Every structure is written in C-alpha cells, then in structure tokens.
Short mmCIF file of N, CA, C and O in Angstrom, two decimals:
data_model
loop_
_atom_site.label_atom_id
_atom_site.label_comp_id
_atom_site.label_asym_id
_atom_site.label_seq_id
_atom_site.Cartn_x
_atom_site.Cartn_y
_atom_site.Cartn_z
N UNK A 130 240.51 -96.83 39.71
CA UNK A 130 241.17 -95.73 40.38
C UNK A 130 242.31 -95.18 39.51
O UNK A 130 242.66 -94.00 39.48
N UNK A 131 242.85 -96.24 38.77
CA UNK A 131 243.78 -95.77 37.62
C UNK A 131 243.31 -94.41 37.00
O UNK A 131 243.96 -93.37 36.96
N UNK A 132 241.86 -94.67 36.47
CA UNK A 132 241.74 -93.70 35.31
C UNK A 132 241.57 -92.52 36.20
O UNK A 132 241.40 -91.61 35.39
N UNK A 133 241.53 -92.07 37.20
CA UNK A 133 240.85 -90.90 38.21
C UNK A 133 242.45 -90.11 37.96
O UNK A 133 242.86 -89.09 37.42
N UNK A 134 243.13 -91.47 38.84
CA UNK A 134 245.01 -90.45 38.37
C UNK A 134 245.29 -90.03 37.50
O UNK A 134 245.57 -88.83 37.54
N UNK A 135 245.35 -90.62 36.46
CA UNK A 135 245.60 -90.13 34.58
C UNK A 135 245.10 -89.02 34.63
O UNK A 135 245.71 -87.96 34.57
N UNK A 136 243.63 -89.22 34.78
CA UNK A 136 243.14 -87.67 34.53
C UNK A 136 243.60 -86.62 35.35
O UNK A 136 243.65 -85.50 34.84
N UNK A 137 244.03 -86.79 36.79
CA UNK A 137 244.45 -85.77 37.03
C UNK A 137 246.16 -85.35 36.30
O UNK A 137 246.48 -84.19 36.07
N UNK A 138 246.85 -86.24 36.08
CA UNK A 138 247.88 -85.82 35.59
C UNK A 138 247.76 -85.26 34.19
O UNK A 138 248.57 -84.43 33.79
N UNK A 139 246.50 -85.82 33.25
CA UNK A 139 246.30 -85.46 32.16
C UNK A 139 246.01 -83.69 32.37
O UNK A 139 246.81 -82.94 31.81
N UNK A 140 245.40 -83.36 32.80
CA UNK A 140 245.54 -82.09 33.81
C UNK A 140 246.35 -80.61 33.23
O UNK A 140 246.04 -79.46 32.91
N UNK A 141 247.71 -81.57 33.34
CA UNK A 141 248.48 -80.63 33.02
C UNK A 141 249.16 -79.76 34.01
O UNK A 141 250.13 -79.08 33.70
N UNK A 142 248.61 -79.77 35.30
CA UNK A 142 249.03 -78.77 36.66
C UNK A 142 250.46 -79.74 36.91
O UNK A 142 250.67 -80.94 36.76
N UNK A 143 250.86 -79.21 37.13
CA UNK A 143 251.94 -80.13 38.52
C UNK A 143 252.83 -79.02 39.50
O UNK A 143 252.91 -77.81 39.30
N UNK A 144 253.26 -79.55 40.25
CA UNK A 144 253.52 -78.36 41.26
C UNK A 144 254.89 -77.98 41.23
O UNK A 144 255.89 -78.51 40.75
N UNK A 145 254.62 -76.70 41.99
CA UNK A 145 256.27 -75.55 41.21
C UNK A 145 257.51 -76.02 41.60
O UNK A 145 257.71 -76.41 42.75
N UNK A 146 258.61 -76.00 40.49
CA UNK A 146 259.88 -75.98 41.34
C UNK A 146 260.26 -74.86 42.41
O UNK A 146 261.07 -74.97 43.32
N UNK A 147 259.67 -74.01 42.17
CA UNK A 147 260.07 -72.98 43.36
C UNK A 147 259.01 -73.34 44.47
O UNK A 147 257.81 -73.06 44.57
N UNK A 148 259.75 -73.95 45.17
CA UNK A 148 258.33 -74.01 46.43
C UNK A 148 259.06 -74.19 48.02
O UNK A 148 260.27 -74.22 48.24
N UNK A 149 258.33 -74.26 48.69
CA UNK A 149 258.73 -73.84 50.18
C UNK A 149 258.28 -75.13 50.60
O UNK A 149 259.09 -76.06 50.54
N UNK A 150 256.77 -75.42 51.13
CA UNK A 150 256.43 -76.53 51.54
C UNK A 150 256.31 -77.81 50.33
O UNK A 150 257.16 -78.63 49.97
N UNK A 151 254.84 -77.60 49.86
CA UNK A 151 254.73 -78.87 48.90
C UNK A 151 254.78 -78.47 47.30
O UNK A 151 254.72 -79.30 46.40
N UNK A 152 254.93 -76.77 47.08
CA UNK A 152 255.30 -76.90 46.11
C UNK A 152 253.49 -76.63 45.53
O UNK A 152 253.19 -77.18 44.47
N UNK A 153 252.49 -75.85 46.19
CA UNK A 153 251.61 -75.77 45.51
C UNK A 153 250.95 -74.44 44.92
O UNK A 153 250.02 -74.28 44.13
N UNK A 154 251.83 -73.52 45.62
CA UNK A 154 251.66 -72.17 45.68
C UNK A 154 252.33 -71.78 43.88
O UNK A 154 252.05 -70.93 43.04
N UNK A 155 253.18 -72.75 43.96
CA UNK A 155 254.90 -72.77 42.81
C UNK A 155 254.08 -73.14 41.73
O UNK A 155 254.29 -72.74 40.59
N UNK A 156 253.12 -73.90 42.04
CA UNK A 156 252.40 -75.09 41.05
C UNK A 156 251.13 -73.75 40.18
O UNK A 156 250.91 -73.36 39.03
N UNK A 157 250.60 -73.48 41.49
CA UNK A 157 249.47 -72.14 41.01
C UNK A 157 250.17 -71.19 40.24
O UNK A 157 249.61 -70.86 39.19
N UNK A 158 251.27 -70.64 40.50
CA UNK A 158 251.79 -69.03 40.17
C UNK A 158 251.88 -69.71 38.70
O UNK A 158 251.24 -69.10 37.85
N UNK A 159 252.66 -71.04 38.18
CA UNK A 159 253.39 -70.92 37.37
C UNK A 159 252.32 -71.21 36.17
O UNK A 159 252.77 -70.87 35.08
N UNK A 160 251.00 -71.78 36.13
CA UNK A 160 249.78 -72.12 35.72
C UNK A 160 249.23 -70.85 35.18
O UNK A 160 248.91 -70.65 34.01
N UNK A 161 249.15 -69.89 36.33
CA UNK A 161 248.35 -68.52 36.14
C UNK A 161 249.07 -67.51 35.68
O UNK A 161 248.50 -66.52 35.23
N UNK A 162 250.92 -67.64 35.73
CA UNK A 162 251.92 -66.91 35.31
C UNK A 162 251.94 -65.34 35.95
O UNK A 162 252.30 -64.31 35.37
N UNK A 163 251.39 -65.50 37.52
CA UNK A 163 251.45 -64.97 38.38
C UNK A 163 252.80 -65.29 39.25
O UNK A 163 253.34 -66.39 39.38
N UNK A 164 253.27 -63.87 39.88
CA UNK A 164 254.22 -64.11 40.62
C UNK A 164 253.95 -65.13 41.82
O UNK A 164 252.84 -64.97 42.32
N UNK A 165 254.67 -66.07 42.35
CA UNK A 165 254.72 -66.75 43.48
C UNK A 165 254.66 -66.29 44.66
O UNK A 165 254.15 -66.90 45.60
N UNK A 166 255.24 -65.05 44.73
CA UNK A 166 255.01 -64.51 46.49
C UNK A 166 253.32 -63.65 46.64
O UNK A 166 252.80 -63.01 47.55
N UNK A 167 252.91 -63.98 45.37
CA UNK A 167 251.38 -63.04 45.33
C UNK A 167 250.50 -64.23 45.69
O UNK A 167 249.52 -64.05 46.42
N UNK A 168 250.97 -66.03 44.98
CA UNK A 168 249.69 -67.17 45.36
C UNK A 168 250.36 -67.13 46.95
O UNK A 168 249.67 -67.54 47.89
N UNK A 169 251.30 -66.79 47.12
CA UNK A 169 251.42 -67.71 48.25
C UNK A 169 250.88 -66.62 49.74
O UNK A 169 250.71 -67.03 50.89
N UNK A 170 250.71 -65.10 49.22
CA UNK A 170 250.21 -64.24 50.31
C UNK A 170 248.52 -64.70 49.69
O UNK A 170 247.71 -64.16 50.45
N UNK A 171 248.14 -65.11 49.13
CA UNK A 171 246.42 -65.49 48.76
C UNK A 171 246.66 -66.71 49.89
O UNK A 171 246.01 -66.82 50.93
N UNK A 172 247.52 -67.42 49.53
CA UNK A 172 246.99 -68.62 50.48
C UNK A 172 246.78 -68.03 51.62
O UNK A 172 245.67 -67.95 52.16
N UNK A 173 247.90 -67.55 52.11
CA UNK A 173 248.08 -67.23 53.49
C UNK A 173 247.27 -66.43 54.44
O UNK A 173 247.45 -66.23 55.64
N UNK A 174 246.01 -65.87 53.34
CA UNK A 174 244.85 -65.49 53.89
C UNK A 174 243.58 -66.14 53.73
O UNK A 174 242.48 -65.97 54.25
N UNK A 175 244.17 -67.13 52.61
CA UNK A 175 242.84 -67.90 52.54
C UNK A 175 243.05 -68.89 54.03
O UNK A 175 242.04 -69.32 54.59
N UNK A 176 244.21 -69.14 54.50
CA UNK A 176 244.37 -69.92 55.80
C UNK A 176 243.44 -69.08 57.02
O UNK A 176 242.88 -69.66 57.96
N UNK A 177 243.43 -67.96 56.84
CA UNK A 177 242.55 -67.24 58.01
C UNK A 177 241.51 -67.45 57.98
O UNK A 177 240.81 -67.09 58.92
N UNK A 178 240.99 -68.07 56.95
CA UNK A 178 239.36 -68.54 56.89
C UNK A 178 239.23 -69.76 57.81
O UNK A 178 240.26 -70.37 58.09
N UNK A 179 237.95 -70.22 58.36
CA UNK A 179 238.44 -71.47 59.15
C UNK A 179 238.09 -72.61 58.93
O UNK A 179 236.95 -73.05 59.05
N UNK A 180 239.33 -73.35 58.49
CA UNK A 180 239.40 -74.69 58.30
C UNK A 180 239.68 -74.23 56.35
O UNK A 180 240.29 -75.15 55.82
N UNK A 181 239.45 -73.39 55.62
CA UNK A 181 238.89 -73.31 54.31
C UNK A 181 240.35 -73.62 53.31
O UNK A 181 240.62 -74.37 52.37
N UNK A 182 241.07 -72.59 54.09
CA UNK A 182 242.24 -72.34 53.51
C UNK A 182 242.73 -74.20 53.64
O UNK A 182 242.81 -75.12 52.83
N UNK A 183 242.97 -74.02 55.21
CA UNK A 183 243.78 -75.43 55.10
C UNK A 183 243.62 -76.67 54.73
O UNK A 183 244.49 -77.53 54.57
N UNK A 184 242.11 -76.77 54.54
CA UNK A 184 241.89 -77.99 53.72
C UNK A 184 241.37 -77.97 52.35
O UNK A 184 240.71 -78.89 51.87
N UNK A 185 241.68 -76.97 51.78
CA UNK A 185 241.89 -77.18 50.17
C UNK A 185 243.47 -76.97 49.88
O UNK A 185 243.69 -77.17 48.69
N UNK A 186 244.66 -76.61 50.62
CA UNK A 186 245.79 -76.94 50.80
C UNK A 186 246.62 -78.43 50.78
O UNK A 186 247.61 -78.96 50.27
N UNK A 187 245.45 -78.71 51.74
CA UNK A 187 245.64 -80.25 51.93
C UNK A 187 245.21 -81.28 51.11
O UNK A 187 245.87 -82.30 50.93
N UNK A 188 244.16 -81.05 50.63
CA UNK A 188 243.30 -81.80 49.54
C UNK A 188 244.67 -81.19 48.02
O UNK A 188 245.57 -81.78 47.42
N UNK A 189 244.39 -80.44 47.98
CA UNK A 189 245.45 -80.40 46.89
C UNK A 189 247.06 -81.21 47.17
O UNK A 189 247.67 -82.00 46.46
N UNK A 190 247.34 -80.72 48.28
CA UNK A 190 249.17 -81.53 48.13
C UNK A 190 248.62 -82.79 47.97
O UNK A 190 249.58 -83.43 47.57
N UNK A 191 247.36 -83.80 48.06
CA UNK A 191 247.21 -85.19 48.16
C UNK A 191 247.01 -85.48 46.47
O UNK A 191 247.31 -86.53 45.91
N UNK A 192 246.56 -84.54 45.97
CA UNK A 192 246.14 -85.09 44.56
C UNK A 192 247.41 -84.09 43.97
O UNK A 192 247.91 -84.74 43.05
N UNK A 193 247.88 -83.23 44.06
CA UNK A 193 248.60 -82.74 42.78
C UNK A 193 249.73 -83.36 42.36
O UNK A 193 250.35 -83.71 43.36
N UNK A 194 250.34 -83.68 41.29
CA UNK A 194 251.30 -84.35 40.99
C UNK A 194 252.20 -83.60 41.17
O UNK A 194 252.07 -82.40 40.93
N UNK A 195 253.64 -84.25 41.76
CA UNK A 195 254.93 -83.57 40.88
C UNK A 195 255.47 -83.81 39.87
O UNK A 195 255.07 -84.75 39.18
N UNK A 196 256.66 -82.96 39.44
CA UNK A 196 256.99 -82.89 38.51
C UNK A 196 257.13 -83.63 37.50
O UNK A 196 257.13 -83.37 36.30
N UNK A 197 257.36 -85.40 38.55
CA UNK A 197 257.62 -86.43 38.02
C UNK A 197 256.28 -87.48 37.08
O UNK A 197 256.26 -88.31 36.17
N UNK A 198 255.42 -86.88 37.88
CA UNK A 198 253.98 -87.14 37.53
C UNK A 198 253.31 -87.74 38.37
O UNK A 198 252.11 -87.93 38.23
N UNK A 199 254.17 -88.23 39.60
CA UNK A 199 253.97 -88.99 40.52
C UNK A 199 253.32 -88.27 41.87
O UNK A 199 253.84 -87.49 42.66
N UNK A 200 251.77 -88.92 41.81
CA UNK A 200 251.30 -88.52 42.70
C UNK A 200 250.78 -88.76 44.30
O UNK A 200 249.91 -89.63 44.40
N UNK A 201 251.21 -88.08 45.59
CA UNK A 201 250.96 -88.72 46.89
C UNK A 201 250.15 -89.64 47.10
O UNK A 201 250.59 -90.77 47.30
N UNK A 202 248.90 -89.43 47.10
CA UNK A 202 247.84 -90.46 47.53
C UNK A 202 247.89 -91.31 46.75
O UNK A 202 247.75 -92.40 47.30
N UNK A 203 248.07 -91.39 45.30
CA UNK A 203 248.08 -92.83 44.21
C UNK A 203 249.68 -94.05 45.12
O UNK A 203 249.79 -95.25 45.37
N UNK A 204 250.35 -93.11 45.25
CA UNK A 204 251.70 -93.50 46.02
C UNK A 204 250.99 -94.48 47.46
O UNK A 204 251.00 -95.69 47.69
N UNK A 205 250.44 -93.35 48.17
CA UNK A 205 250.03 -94.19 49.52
C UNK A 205 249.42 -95.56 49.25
O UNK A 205 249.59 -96.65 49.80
N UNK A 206 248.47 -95.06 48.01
CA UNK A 206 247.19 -96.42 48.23
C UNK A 206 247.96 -97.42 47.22
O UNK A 206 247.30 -98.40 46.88
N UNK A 207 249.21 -97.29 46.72
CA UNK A 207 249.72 -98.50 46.14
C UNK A 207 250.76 -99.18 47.35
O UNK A 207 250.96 -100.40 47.40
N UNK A 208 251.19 -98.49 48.01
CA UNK A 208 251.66 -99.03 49.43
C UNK A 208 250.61 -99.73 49.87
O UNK A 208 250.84 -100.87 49.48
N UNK A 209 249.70 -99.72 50.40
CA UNK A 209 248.79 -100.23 51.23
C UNK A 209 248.47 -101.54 50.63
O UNK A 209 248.32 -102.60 51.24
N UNK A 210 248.39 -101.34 49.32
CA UNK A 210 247.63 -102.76 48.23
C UNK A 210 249.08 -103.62 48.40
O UNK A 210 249.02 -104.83 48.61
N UNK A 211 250.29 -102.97 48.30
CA UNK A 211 251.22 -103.89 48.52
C UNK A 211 251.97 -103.75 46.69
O UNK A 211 252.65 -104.60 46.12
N UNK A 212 251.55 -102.43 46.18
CA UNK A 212 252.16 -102.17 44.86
C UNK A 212 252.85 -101.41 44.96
O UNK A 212 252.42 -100.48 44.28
N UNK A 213 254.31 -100.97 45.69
CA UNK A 213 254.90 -100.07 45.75
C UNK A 213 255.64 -99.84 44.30
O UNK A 213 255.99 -100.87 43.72
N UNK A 214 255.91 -98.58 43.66
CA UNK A 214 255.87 -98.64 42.37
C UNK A 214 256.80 -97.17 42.49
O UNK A 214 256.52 -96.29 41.68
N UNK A 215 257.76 -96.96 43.35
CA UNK A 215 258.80 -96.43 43.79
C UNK A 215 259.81 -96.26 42.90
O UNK A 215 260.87 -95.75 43.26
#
C-alpha cells in the first residue's frame, strides 16, 4: 500500500493554499494555472450532476495530498493498523 501513496504523491498535485473546504478546487486551479473561482464554479456544477460531482470530490479529498505530502486515507489506515505517524 506504501507504493500506491508514493505514487500518488510522486504525482506532483497537492492541494491549493487558497482553499475554502479541502483545498481541491486550490489544488486544480493551481495545476491548470486557471483562476480558482473558475475550478471552483466547474465544481459547483459538476455537484448538480447526481451523485457525480460529489463523489469524485470526495474520492479526491481522500487521496490528494497536502502540502505536506501527507495524505488522508494513508493517515486513517495507519491509525487503524496502530501506526500513527503524526
């Protein structure tokens, strides 16, 4: 499961300092070097789709890293194993 994280951090994405919720809208604009209030009115219609928007929202805040490199779900499932690495 190690190597699955690496690669996503190898990646290169990580999510924006300018951000509102998780910081993924911040993460897109700054990747595509698109303004931020333009990913974040895309999301906000991709949310009108149903279910589409919000769970590739969601699926992303679980895998994208921040800034730190440190990513949610690698975080959760080292809690659970009892590797908190905090």
């Amino acid at each position: 499961m190690t190597r699955f994280f690496d690669a996503i951090r190898n990646f290169g994405y990580r999510r924006g300092p300018d951000r509102l919720v998780g910081g993924i809208c911040g993460g897109l604009a700054a990747q595509a070097n698109v303004s931020v209030v333009l990913v974040r009115v895309l999301m906000l219609i991709a949310f009108l789709l149903p279910g589409v928007g919000l769970l590739a929202y969601l699926i992303a805040w679980i895998l994208t890293p921040w800034q730190s490199g440190s990513i949610p779900l690698e975080r959760f499932l080292d809690r659970l194993s009892g590797r908190d690495n905090t």
